[in-house]
Amino acid sequence: MTQAHGADRILILDCGSQFTQLIARRVREARVYSEIHPPRSLEWIRQWKPSGIILSGGPSSVYEEGAPTFDPGILDVAPVLGVCYGMQWIAHTVGGEVKGGGRREYGRQEVTVREPSGVFAGFAPDESTQVWMSHGDHVEKLPPGFVATASSGDNPLVGMRHESKPIHCIQFHAEVAHTTRGPEIISNFVFGICGCSPSWTPGHFIEDEVAKIRALVGDKQVICGLSGGVDSSVAAALVHRAIGDQLTCIFVDTGLLRLHEREQVERMFRSSMGMKLVTVRAEARFLSALAGVDDPEQKRKIIGHTFIDVFEDAAAEAGQGAEFLVQGTLYPDVIESVSAKGGPSATIKTHHNVGGLKPGMKFKLIEPLRELFKDEVRNVGRELGLSEEMVGRHPFPGPGLAIRVLSDVTEEKLDVLRRADAIYLEEIRAAGLYNDIWQAFAVLLPVRSVGVMGDGRTYENVVGLRAVTSTDGMTADWFPYPPDVLGRMSNRIINEVRGVNRVVYDVSSKPPATIEWE
């Protein structure tokens, strides 16, 4: 997403840290726009015109072949904050000394602030504060022109700054929750050093995106793949605000949806929002394409390609000649789909809503939410006037229940999962817990177990339940249900869903697990 000309924005250059996305979140929470990019050329960075630059941490040593590196000229483009590896790269590049081993620090540490100014403005002299460390190498000797600003018991150089240039460095991770005054440190950099103003709001975002969409589309026709989930709903509402009836929403019933999903979407968008909506019944087409496929990546690709085929057929039948396709791609989708060579994160899974879905696809993509985290999308939806019931819905994957059937997909398996999932969500709402949970769903495991029902032996399906808390889906913890609630869920599913005789609960966090099972 390109921001309005002249807007304050922070460029985060990713050196490979698992916490890089948290830096972006902390900056955005301060209402300043930020973007994450892999190491870029000096010319690219100058053209981006950042108000400030943050160099993230990372697992590499500055001495390793292939370690992230930059043109030293970036230190003169805008104020710079080096975090962990970023600090080490700056020290190494401008004449300091970086050493490996000896002073490795991991986890919670106490740091003493030696100079309560710059990123430590508001701290008391010699104040001790808790931070999160994760480094092997350390800065052994200050570069010329730099002064120490913080130290730890094992390391006298935990923070440093240039005497005259706006270059500040910290060896710890201010972006993680374990650093107790981390948000204050980042705010000091963003506001006190970079001079940004807290002006990035949902209203400004909508205004900028509406103008961009109108300029891009002109008088052309646009279609949107509408699932009824938060992402596609907000994307559709935003584009509808920009171009009105030039937008036609196409809802594809893939046969992979939750119970009564099609009826809910039709009621919501036709009746409540007045959008042009075409419903396509394509259950048989998707199930036929998925027959015998159990590999999750292959499922995603098949569903993505079939989805576009259905779209092309629907657009042709409508005779509108649509040139653009709206998708509700979010920033975590983009980050998780970047390869290790191209950016910060190894590919976790293929998202069928990220970039060119298949060769020869005729639509040009409009992805107005591509640089937003989930909670930011919800706030944009509220600003657009969408109901709280809609914007508060739990995430639902584009491939639908196909990736929650952990084997080949059949109509019978989908029916079992669909009914179990509906009971699960119904019990969550009845317990008043829905809004406390980021995402909850059932999965149908590829195993059967022995059970006893009545006086007979059974050999039936196992259903797994998953519920997590999260802010944006980048990290997540499992939700601690009261035992009686879990008991009711299990009892109802086993008694009401024919073909299920065992229910299990997933207590894995992300990382190391993902939220979805596939």
Coordinates of C-alpha atoms in Angstrom, one line a residue:
M1 CA 0.0 0.0 0.0
T2 CA 1.4 3.3 -1.0
Q3 CA 0.6 6.1 1.4
A4 CA -0.6 9.5 0.6
H5 CA 2.1 11.8 -0.5
G6 CA 4.0 13.4 2.4
A7 CA 2.6 11.0 5.0
D8 CA 4.8 9.9 7.9
R9 CA 6.0 6.3 7.5
I10 CA 8.6 4.1 9.0
L11 CA 10.5 1.6 6.9
I12 CA 11.4 -1.7 8.6
L13 CA 14.2 -3.6 6.9
D14 CA 14.0 -7.2 7.9
C15 CA 17.2 -9.0 8.8
G16 CA 15.4 -12.3 9.6
S17 CA 14.1 -11.9 13.1
Q18 CA 11.1 -13.9 14.2
F19 CA 10.0 -10.6 15.9
T20 CA 10.1 -8.3 12.8
Q21 CA 6.3 -8.3 12.4
L22 CA 6.0 -7.1 16.0
I23 CA 8.0 -4.0 15.2
A24 CA 5.5 -3.1 12.5
R25 CA 2.7 -3.6 15.0
R26 CA 4.2 -1.4 17.7
V27 CA 4.8 1.4 15.2
R28 CA 1.2 1.1 13.9
E29 CA -0.2 1.0 17.4
A30 CA 1.4 4.4 17.8
R31 CA -0.7 5.4 14.8
V32 CA 2.2 5.8 12.4
Y33 CA 2.3 3.8 9.2
S34 CA 5.0 1.2 8.7
E35 CA 6.0 -1.4 6.2
I36 CA 8.4 -4.4 6.3
H37 CA 10.8 -5.0 3.4
P38 CA 13.8 -7.2 2.9
P39 CA 17.2 -5.5 2.4
R40 CA 16.8 -3.0 -0.4
S41 CA 19.1 -0.8 -2.6
L42 CA 20.0 2.7 -1.4
E43 CA 18.1 4.1 -4.4
W44 CA 14.9 2.2 -3.6
I45 CA 15.1 3.3 0.0
R46 CA 15.5 7.0 -1.0
Q47 CA 12.6 6.7 -3.4
W48 CA 10.4 5.2 -0.6
K49 CA 11.1 8.4 1.4
P50 CA 10.9 7.0 4.9
S51 CA 10.5 9.3 8.0
G52 CA 12.7 6.7 9.8
I53 CA 14.3 3.4 9.3
I54 CA 14.4 0.4 11.7
L55 CA 16.9 -2.4 11.1
S56 CA 15.5 -5.5 12.7
G57 CA 17.2 -8.3 14.6
G58 CA 18.2 -11.6 13.0
P59 CA 19.9 -14.9 13.5
S60 CA 23.0 -14.1 11.4
S61 CA 26.4 -13.0 12.4
V62 CA 27.7 -9.9 10.6
Y63 CA 30.7 -12.1 9.6
E64 CA 28.7 -14.8 8.0
E65 CA 28.7 -15.1 4.2
G66 CA 25.3 -14.1 3.0
A67 CA 24.4 -12.2 6.2
P68 CA 21.9 -9.3 5.6
T69 CA 23.7 -6.1 4.6
F70 CA 22.9 -2.6 3.3
D71 CA 24.6 0.3 1.6
P72 CA 26.1 2.4 4.4
G73 CA 24.4 5.4 2.8
I74 CA 21.1 4.4 4.4
L75 CA 22.5 5.9 7.6
D76 CA 22.2 9.3 6.0
V77 CA 18.7 8.9 4.4
A78 CA 16.6 9.2 7.6
P79 CA 16.9 8.6 11.4
V80 CA 17.9 4.9 12.0
L81 CA 17.1 2.6 14.9
G82 CA 19.2 -0.6 14.9
V83 CA 17.7 -3.5 16.9
C84 CA 19.9 -6.5 17.9
Y85 CA 21.5 -7.6 14.6
G86 CA 20.7 -4.1 13.3
M87 CA 22.9 -2.6 16.0
Q88 CA 25.7 -5.1 15.3
W89 CA 25.6 -4.3 11.5
I90 CA 25.8 -0.6 12.2
A91 CA 28.7 -1.0 14.6
H92 CA 30.6 -3.3 12.2
T93 CA 29.9 -1.0 9.2
V94 CA 31.1 2.3 10.8
G95 CA 34.2 1.1 12.5
G96 CA 33.2 -0.6 15.7
E97 CA 34.1 -4.1 16.8
V98 CA 31.6 -7.0 16.9
K99 CA 32.5 -10.3 18.6
G100 CA 30.8 -13.6 18.8
G101 CA 30.3 -15.6 22.0
G102 CA 31.4 -14.7 25.5
R103 CA 28.5 -12.4 26.2
R104 CA 25.5 -14.2 24.8
E105 CA 22.3 -13.2 26.4
Y106 CA 18.9 -14.9 25.9
G107 CA 15.5 -14.2 27.5
R108 CA 14.6 -11.7 30.2
Q109 CA 17.5 -9.5 31.3
E110 CA 17.9 -6.3 33.4
V111 CA 19.3 -3.3 31.6
T112 CA 20.6 -0.1 33.1
V113 CA 20.0 3.1 31.2
R114 CA 23.2 5.2 31.2
E115 CA 21.8 8.1 29.2
P116 CA 18.1 8.9 29.7
S117 CA 17.6 10.7 26.3
G118 CA 16.9 9.7 22.7
V119 CA 15.2 6.4 22.7
F120 CA 15.5 6.3 26.5
A121 CA 13.8 9.7 27.0
G122 CA 11.6 9.6 30.1
F123 CA 13.8 7.1 31.9
A124 CA 15.6 8.0 35.1
P125 CA 19.4 8.2 35.2
D126 CA 20.8 4.7 35.9
E127 CA 17.2 3.2 35.9
S128 CA 17.1 -0.6 35.6
T129 CA 14.4 -2.0 33.3
Q130 CA 13.5 -5.5 32.1
V131 CA 14.1 -6.3 28.4
W132 CA 14.2 -9.4 26.2
M133 CA 17.5 -10.4 24.8
S134 CA 18.3 -12.9 22.0
H135 CA 21.8 -12.6 20.7
G136 CA 25.1 -14.4 20.4
D137 CA 27.3 -11.8 19.0
H138 CA 27.8 -8.4 20.7
V139 CA 29.3 -5.0 20.2
E140 CA 32.7 -5.2 21.8
K141 CA 34.0 -1.7 20.9
L142 CA 32.0 1.4 20.1
P143 CA 32.4 2.9 16.6
P144 CA 34.0 6.3 16.3
G145 CA 31.5 9.1 17.1
F146 CA 29.2 6.8 19.2
V147 CA 28.5 6.9 22.9
A148 CA 27.0 4.1 25.1
T149 CA 23.4 4.6 26.3
A150 CA 22.7 1.4 28.2
S151 CA 24.4 -1.7 29.7
S152 CA 23.6 -5.0 31.3
G153 CA 25.4 -7.0 33.9
D154 CA 27.3 -8.9 31.2
N155 CA 27.5 -6.3 28.5
P156 CA 28.5 -2.7 28.8
L157 CA 27.2 -1.9 25.3
V158 CA 23.5 -2.8 25.2
G159 CA 22.6 0.6 23.7
M160 CA 24.5 3.3 21.7
R161 CA 23.9 6.4 19.7
H162 CA 25.8 8.7 17.4
E163 CA 27.0 11.9 18.9
S164 CA 25.5 14.1 16.2
K165 CA 23.5 12.0 13.7
P166 CA 20.1 10.5 14.5
I167 CA 21.4 6.9 14.7
H168 CA 20.3 4.9 17.7
C169 CA 20.9 1.3 18.6
I170 CA 19.7 -1.3 21.1
Q171 CA 20.9 -4.8 21.6
F172 CA 17.6 -6.0 23.0
H173 CA 14.1 -6.4 21.4
A174 CA 11.9 -3.5 22.4
E175 CA 9.1 -4.9 20.3
V176 CA 8.3 -7.9 22.4
A177 CA 5.9 -7.8 25.4
H178 CA 8.7 -9.0 27.8
T179 CA 10.5 -5.6 27.3
T180 CA 8.4 -3.7 29.8
R181 CA 8.9 -0.2 28.4
G182 CA 9.4 -1.3 24.8
P183 CA 6.4 0.7 23.4
E184 CA 7.9 3.8 25.0
I185 CA 11.3 3.2 23.5
I186 CA 9.8 2.7 20.0
S187 CA 7.6 5.8 20.5
N188 CA 10.6 7.8 21.5
F189 CA 12.2 6.9 18.2
V190 CA 9.1 7.4 16.0
F191 CA 8.0 10.7 17.5
G192 CA 11.0 12.2 19.4
I193 CA 13.7 11.3 16.8
C194 CA 11.9 10.9 13.5
G195 CA 9.4 13.7 14.2
C196 CA 6.3 11.7 13.0
S197 CA 2.8 12.6 14.0
P198 CA 0.2 10.0 15.1
S199 CA -2.1 10.5 12.1
W200 CA -2.5 7.0 10.6
T201 CA -6.1 6.2 11.3
P202 CA -8.8 4.0 9.7
G203 CA -10.5 7.2 8.4
H204 CA -7.3 8.3 6.6
F205 CA -6.7 4.8 5.3
I206 CA -10.2 4.7 3.8
E207 CA -9.8 8.1 2.2
D208 CA -6.5 7.2 0.6
E209 CA -7.7 3.8 -0.6
V210 CA -10.9 5.1 -2.1
A211 CA -9.0 7.7 -4.1
K212 CA -6.5 5.1 -5.3
I213 CA -9.2 2.6 -6.3
R214 CA -11.1 5.3 -8.2
A215 CA -8.0 6.3 -10.1
L216 CA -7.1 2.7 -10.9
V217 CA -10.5 1.5 -12.0
G218 CA -11.9 4.5 -13.8
D219 CA -15.1 3.4 -15.5
K220 CA -14.2 -0.3 -15.6
Q221 CA -16.2 -3.1 -14.0
V222 CA -14.9 -4.9 -10.9
I223 CA -15.8 -8.2 -9.3
C224 CA -15.2 -9.4 -5.8
G225 CA -14.9 -12.8 -4.4
L226 CA -17.1 -12.6 -1.4
S227 CA -16.9 -15.3 1.3
G228 CA -18.8 -13.5 4.1
G229 CA -15.7 -13.5 6.3
V230 CA -14.2 -10.3 7.7
D231 CA -11.5 -9.8 5.1
S232 CA -13.6 -10.1 1.9
S233 CA -16.5 -8.2 3.5
V234 CA -14.4 -5.2 4.5
A235 CA -12.6 -5.3 1.1
A236 CA -16.0 -5.4 -0.7
A237 CA -17.4 -2.5 1.4
L238 CA -14.3 -0.4 0.8
V239 CA -14.4 -0.9 -3.0
H240 CA -18.2 -0.4 -3.0
R241 CA -17.7 3.0 -1.3
A242 CA -15.2 3.9 -4.0
I243 CA -17.1 2.8 -7.2
G244 CA -20.6 1.8 -6.2
D245 CA -22.5 -0.3 -8.7
Q246 CA -19.4 -0.8 -10.8
L247 CA -18.7 -3.6 -8.3
T248 CA -20.4 -7.0 -8.6
C249 CA -19.8 -9.4 -5.7
I250 CA -19.7 -13.0 -6.6
F251 CA -20.3 -15.5 -3.8
V252 CA -19.2 -19.0 -4.7
D253 CA -20.8 -21.8 -2.8
T254 CA -17.9 -24.2 -2.9
G255 CA -19.5 -26.9 -0.8
L256 CA -16.7 -26.3 1.7
L257 CA -18.5 -23.7 3.8
R258 CA -19.8 -23.7 7.3
L259 CA -23.5 -24.6 8.1
H260 CA -26.0 -22.1 6.5
E261 CA -23.1 -19.9 5.3
R262 CA -24.6 -19.2 1.9
E263 CA -28.0 -18.0 3.3
Q264 CA -26.3 -15.7 5.8
V265 CA -24.1 -14.1 3.1
E266 CA -27.0 -13.5 0.8
R267 CA -29.1 -11.9 3.5
M268 CA -26.3 -9.7 4.7
F269 CA -25.0 -8.3 1.5
R270 CA -28.2 -8.1 -0.6
S271 CA -30.6 -7.0 2.0
S272 CA -28.5 -5.1 4.5
M273 CA -25.8 -3.5 2.3
G274 CA -27.5 -3.2 -1.0
M275 CA -24.7 -4.7 -3.0
K276 CA -24.9 -6.4 -6.4
L277 CA -24.5 -10.1 -5.5
V278 CA -24.4 -13.1 -7.7
T279 CA -24.4 -16.5 -6.1
V280 CA -22.8 -19.4 -7.9
R281 CA -23.6 -23.0 -6.8
A282 CA -20.4 -24.9 -7.5
E283 CA -20.3 -27.6 -4.9
A284 CA -20.0 -30.5 -7.4
R285 CA -17.3 -28.8 -9.3
F286 CA -15.0 -28.3 -6.3
L287 CA -15.7 -31.8 -4.8
S288 CA -14.9 -33.4 -8.2
A289 CA -11.6 -31.4 -8.5
L290 CA -10.6 -32.4 -4.9
A291 CA -11.5 -36.1 -5.2
G292 CA -8.8 -38.3 -3.8
V293 CA -6.5 -35.4 -2.8
D294 CA -5.2 -35.3 0.8
D295 CA -2.1 -33.1 0.5
P296 CA -3.0 -29.6 2.0
E297 CA -0.8 -27.6 -0.5
Q298 CA -2.4 -29.4 -3.4
K299 CA -5.8 -28.8 -2.0
R300 CA -5.1 -25.0 -1.8
K301 CA -3.9 -24.9 -5.3
I302 CA -6.8 -26.8 -6.7
I303 CA -9.3 -24.7 -4.8
G304 CA -7.6 -21.5 -5.9
H305 CA -7.5 -22.4 -9.5
T306 CA -11.1 -23.7 -9.5
F307 CA -12.2 -20.6 -7.8
I308 CA -10.8 -18.4 -10.5
D309 CA -12.3 -20.6 -13.2
V310 CA -15.7 -20.2 -11.6
F311 CA -15.1 -16.5 -11.4
E312 CA -14.3 -16.3 -15.1
D313 CA -17.4 -18.3 -16.0
A314 CA -19.6 -16.2 -13.8
A315 CA -18.2 -12.9 -15.2
A316 CA -18.7 -14.1 -18.7
E317 CA -22.3 -15.1 -18.0
A318 CA -23.0 -11.7 -16.5
G319 CA -21.6 -10.1 -19.7
Q320 CA -20.0 -7.3 -17.8
G321 CA -16.4 -7.7 -19.0
A322 CA -14.9 -7.1 -15.6
E323 CA -11.2 -6.3 -15.6
F324 CA -10.5 -6.2 -11.9
L325 CA -10.8 -8.8 -9.1
V326 CA -11.0 -7.7 -5.4
Q327 CA -9.3 -9.9 -2.9
G328 CA -9.1 -9.6 0.9
T329 CA -5.4 -10.4 1.2
L330 CA -3.9 -9.3 4.5
Y331 CA -0.4 -8.6 5.6
P332 CA 0.1 -11.9 7.5
D333 CA -0.9 -13.6 4.2
V334 CA 1.8 -11.7 2.3
I335 CA 4.5 -12.2 5.0
E336 CA 3.8 -16.0 5.3
S337 CA 3.9 -16.4 1.5
V338 CA 7.3 -14.7 1.0
S339 CA 10.1 -17.2 0.4
A340 CA 13.3 -17.2 2.5
K341 CA 15.3 -15.8 -0.4
G342 CA 12.9 -13.0 -1.1
G343 CA 12.2 -11.7 2.4
P344 CA 11.9 -12.2 6.1
S345 CA 10.1 -15.5 6.5
A346 CA 10.2 -19.0 5.2
T347 CA 7.1 -20.0 3.3
I348 CA 4.7 -21.5 5.8
K349 CA 1.8 -22.3 3.4
T350 CA 0.5 -21.2 0.1
H351 CA -2.3 -18.6 0.3
H352 CA -4.6 -18.8 -2.6
N353 CA -5.4 -15.1 -2.1
V354 CA -1.9 -13.8 -2.6
G355 CA -0.9 -12.6 -6.0
G356 CA -1.5 -14.2 -9.4
L357 CA -3.5 -17.3 -8.6
K358 CA -2.7 -19.1 -11.8
P359 CA -0.9 -18.6 -15.1
G360 CA -3.0 -16.8 -17.6
M361 CA -5.4 -15.4 -15.1
K362 CA -7.2 -12.5 -16.9
F363 CA -8.1 -10.3 -13.9
K364 CA -6.0 -7.5 -12.5
L365 CA -5.9 -7.7 -8.7
I366 CA -7.2 -5.0 -6.3
E367 CA -6.0 -5.9 -2.8
P368 CA -6.9 -2.8 -0.6
L369 CA -6.2 -4.6 2.7
R370 CA -2.8 -6.1 1.6
E371 CA -0.8 -4.1 4.2
L372 CA -3.1 -4.4 7.2
F373 CA -3.2 -6.7 10.1
K374 CA -6.5 -8.4 11.1
D375 CA -7.3 -6.0 14.0
E376 CA -6.7 -3.0 11.7
V377 CA -9.1 -4.5 9.1
R378 CA -11.7 -4.8 11.8
N379 CA -11.3 -1.1 12.7
V380 CA -11.6 -0.2 9.0
G381 CA -14.8 -2.2 8.8
R382 CA -16.2 -0.4 11.8
E383 CA -15.3 3.0 10.2
L384 CA -17.1 1.8 7.0
G385 CA -20.2 1.2 9.1
L386 CA -20.3 -2.6 9.0
S387 CA -22.0 -4.4 11.9
E388 CA -20.1 -5.6 14.9
E389 CA -21.4 -9.1 14.2
M390 CA -19.7 -9.0 10.9
V391 CA -16.4 -7.4 11.8
G392 CA -16.1 -9.5 14.9
R393 CA -16.3 -12.8 13.1
H394 CA -13.5 -15.3 13.6
P395 CA -11.2 -15.8 10.6
F396 CA -12.2 -18.5 8.1
P397 CA -9.7 -19.8 5.6
G398 CA -10.2 -19.2 1.9
P399 CA -10.0 -23.0 1.1
G400 CA -12.7 -23.5 3.7
L401 CA -13.4 -26.8 5.4
A402 CA -11.2 -28.6 2.9
I403 CA -8.1 -27.9 5.0
R404 CA -9.9 -28.9 8.1
V405 CA -10.7 -32.3 6.8
L406 CA -7.2 -33.8 7.3
S407 CA -7.5 -36.4 4.6
D408 CA -9.2 -36.6 1.2
V409 CA -12.4 -34.5 1.0
T410 CA -15.8 -36.1 0.6
E411 CA -19.3 -34.9 1.0
E412 CA -19.8 -37.3 3.9
K413 CA -16.7 -36.0 5.8
L414 CA -17.7 -32.4 5.2
D415 CA -21.1 -33.0 6.6
V416 CA -19.7 -34.5 9.8
L417 CA -17.3 -31.7 10.2
R418 CA -19.8 -29.0 9.4
R419 CA -22.3 -30.2 12.0
A420 CA -19.6 -30.7 14.7
D421 CA -18.2 -27.2 14.0
A422 CA -21.7 -25.6 14.2
I423 CA -22.3 -27.2 17.6
Y424 CA -18.8 -26.1 18.8
L425 CA -19.4 -22.4 17.8
E426 CA -22.9 -22.5 19.3
E427 CA -21.5 -23.6 22.6
I428 CA -18.8 -21.0 22.6
R429 CA -21.4 -18.3 22.1
A430 CA -23.7 -19.8 24.7
A431 CA -20.8 -19.6 27.2
G432 CA -20.2 -15.9 26.3
L433 CA -16.7 -16.7 25.1
Y434 CA -16.9 -15.9 21.4
N435 CA -15.4 -12.4 21.6
D436 CA -12.6 -13.6 23.9
I437 CA -11.3 -16.0 21.3
W438 CA -9.4 -15.0 18.1
Q439 CA -10.4 -18.1 16.2
A440 CA -12.1 -21.4 17.0
F441 CA -12.9 -24.3 14.8
A442 CA -13.2 -28.1 14.5
V443 CA -11.1 -30.4 12.4
L444 CA -11.8 -33.9 11.3
L445 CA -8.8 -36.1 12.0
P446 CA -7.7 -38.8 9.6
V447 CA -8.0 -41.5 12.3
R448 CA -10.8 -43.6 13.8
S449 CA -11.0 -44.8 17.3
V450 CA -12.8 -47.5 19.2
G451 CA -15.7 -46.4 21.4
V452 CA -18.8 -47.8 23.1
M453 CA -22.3 -46.4 22.4
G454 CA -25.2 -48.1 24.1
D455 CA -24.2 -51.8 24.3
G456 CA -22.3 -51.8 21.1
R457 CA -18.7 -51.3 20.0
T458 CA -18.1 -48.4 17.6
Y459 CA -15.2 -47.5 15.4
E460 CA -15.8 -43.9 14.4
N461 CA -14.2 -40.5 13.6
V462 CA -12.2 -38.2 15.9
V463 CA -12.9 -34.5 16.0
G464 CA -10.3 -32.0 17.2
L465 CA -11.2 -28.7 18.6
R466 CA -9.0 -25.6 18.3
A467 CA -9.4 -22.2 19.9
V468 CA -6.7 -19.5 20.2
T469 CA -6.2 -16.0 21.5
S470 CA -4.2 -13.6 19.4
T471 CA -3.9 -10.0 18.2
D472 CA -3.2 -10.4 14.6
G473 CA -2.7 -14.1 13.9
M474 CA 1.1 -13.9 13.8
T475 CA 1.4 -15.5 17.2
A476 CA -1.3 -17.3 19.2
D477 CA -1.9 -19.1 22.5
W478 CA -4.5 -21.8 23.0
F479 CA -7.6 -20.7 24.9
P480 CA -8.1 -22.2 28.4
Y481 CA -11.7 -23.3 28.4
P482 CA -13.4 -24.1 31.7
P483 CA -13.6 -27.9 32.0
D484 CA -17.4 -27.8 32.2
V485 CA -17.6 -25.9 28.9
L486 CA -15.3 -28.4 27.2
G487 CA -17.4 -31.2 28.6
R488 CA -20.6 -29.8 27.2
M489 CA -19.0 -29.3 23.8
S490 CA -17.7 -32.9 23.6
N491 CA -20.9 -34.4 24.9
R492 CA -23.1 -32.6 22.4
I493 CA -20.8 -33.4 19.4
I494 CA -20.6 -37.1 20.2
N495 CA -24.3 -37.4 20.9
E496 CA -25.6 -35.2 18.0
V497 CA -23.2 -35.9 15.2
R498 CA -23.5 -39.4 13.8
G499 CA -20.1 -40.8 13.0
V500 CA -18.1 -39.2 15.9
N501 CA -17.2 -41.0 19.1
R502 CA -14.2 -39.0 20.4
V503 CA -13.4 -35.3 20.8
V504 CA -9.9 -33.9 21.6
Y505 CA -8.7 -30.4 22.3
D506 CA -5.6 -28.8 20.8
V507 CA -3.3 -27.1 23.4
S508 CA -0.5 -26.0 21.0
S509 CA 0.6 -22.4 20.6
K510 CA 1.9 -20.5 17.5
P511 CA 4.8 -20.9 17.2
P512 CA 5.8 -23.7 17.1
A513 CA 2.4 -24.8 15.7
T514 CA 0.3 -22.9 13.2
I515 CA -3.3 -21.9 14.0
E516 CA -4.8 -24.1 11.2
W517 CA -3.8 -27.7 11.2
E518 CA -3.0 -27.6 7.5

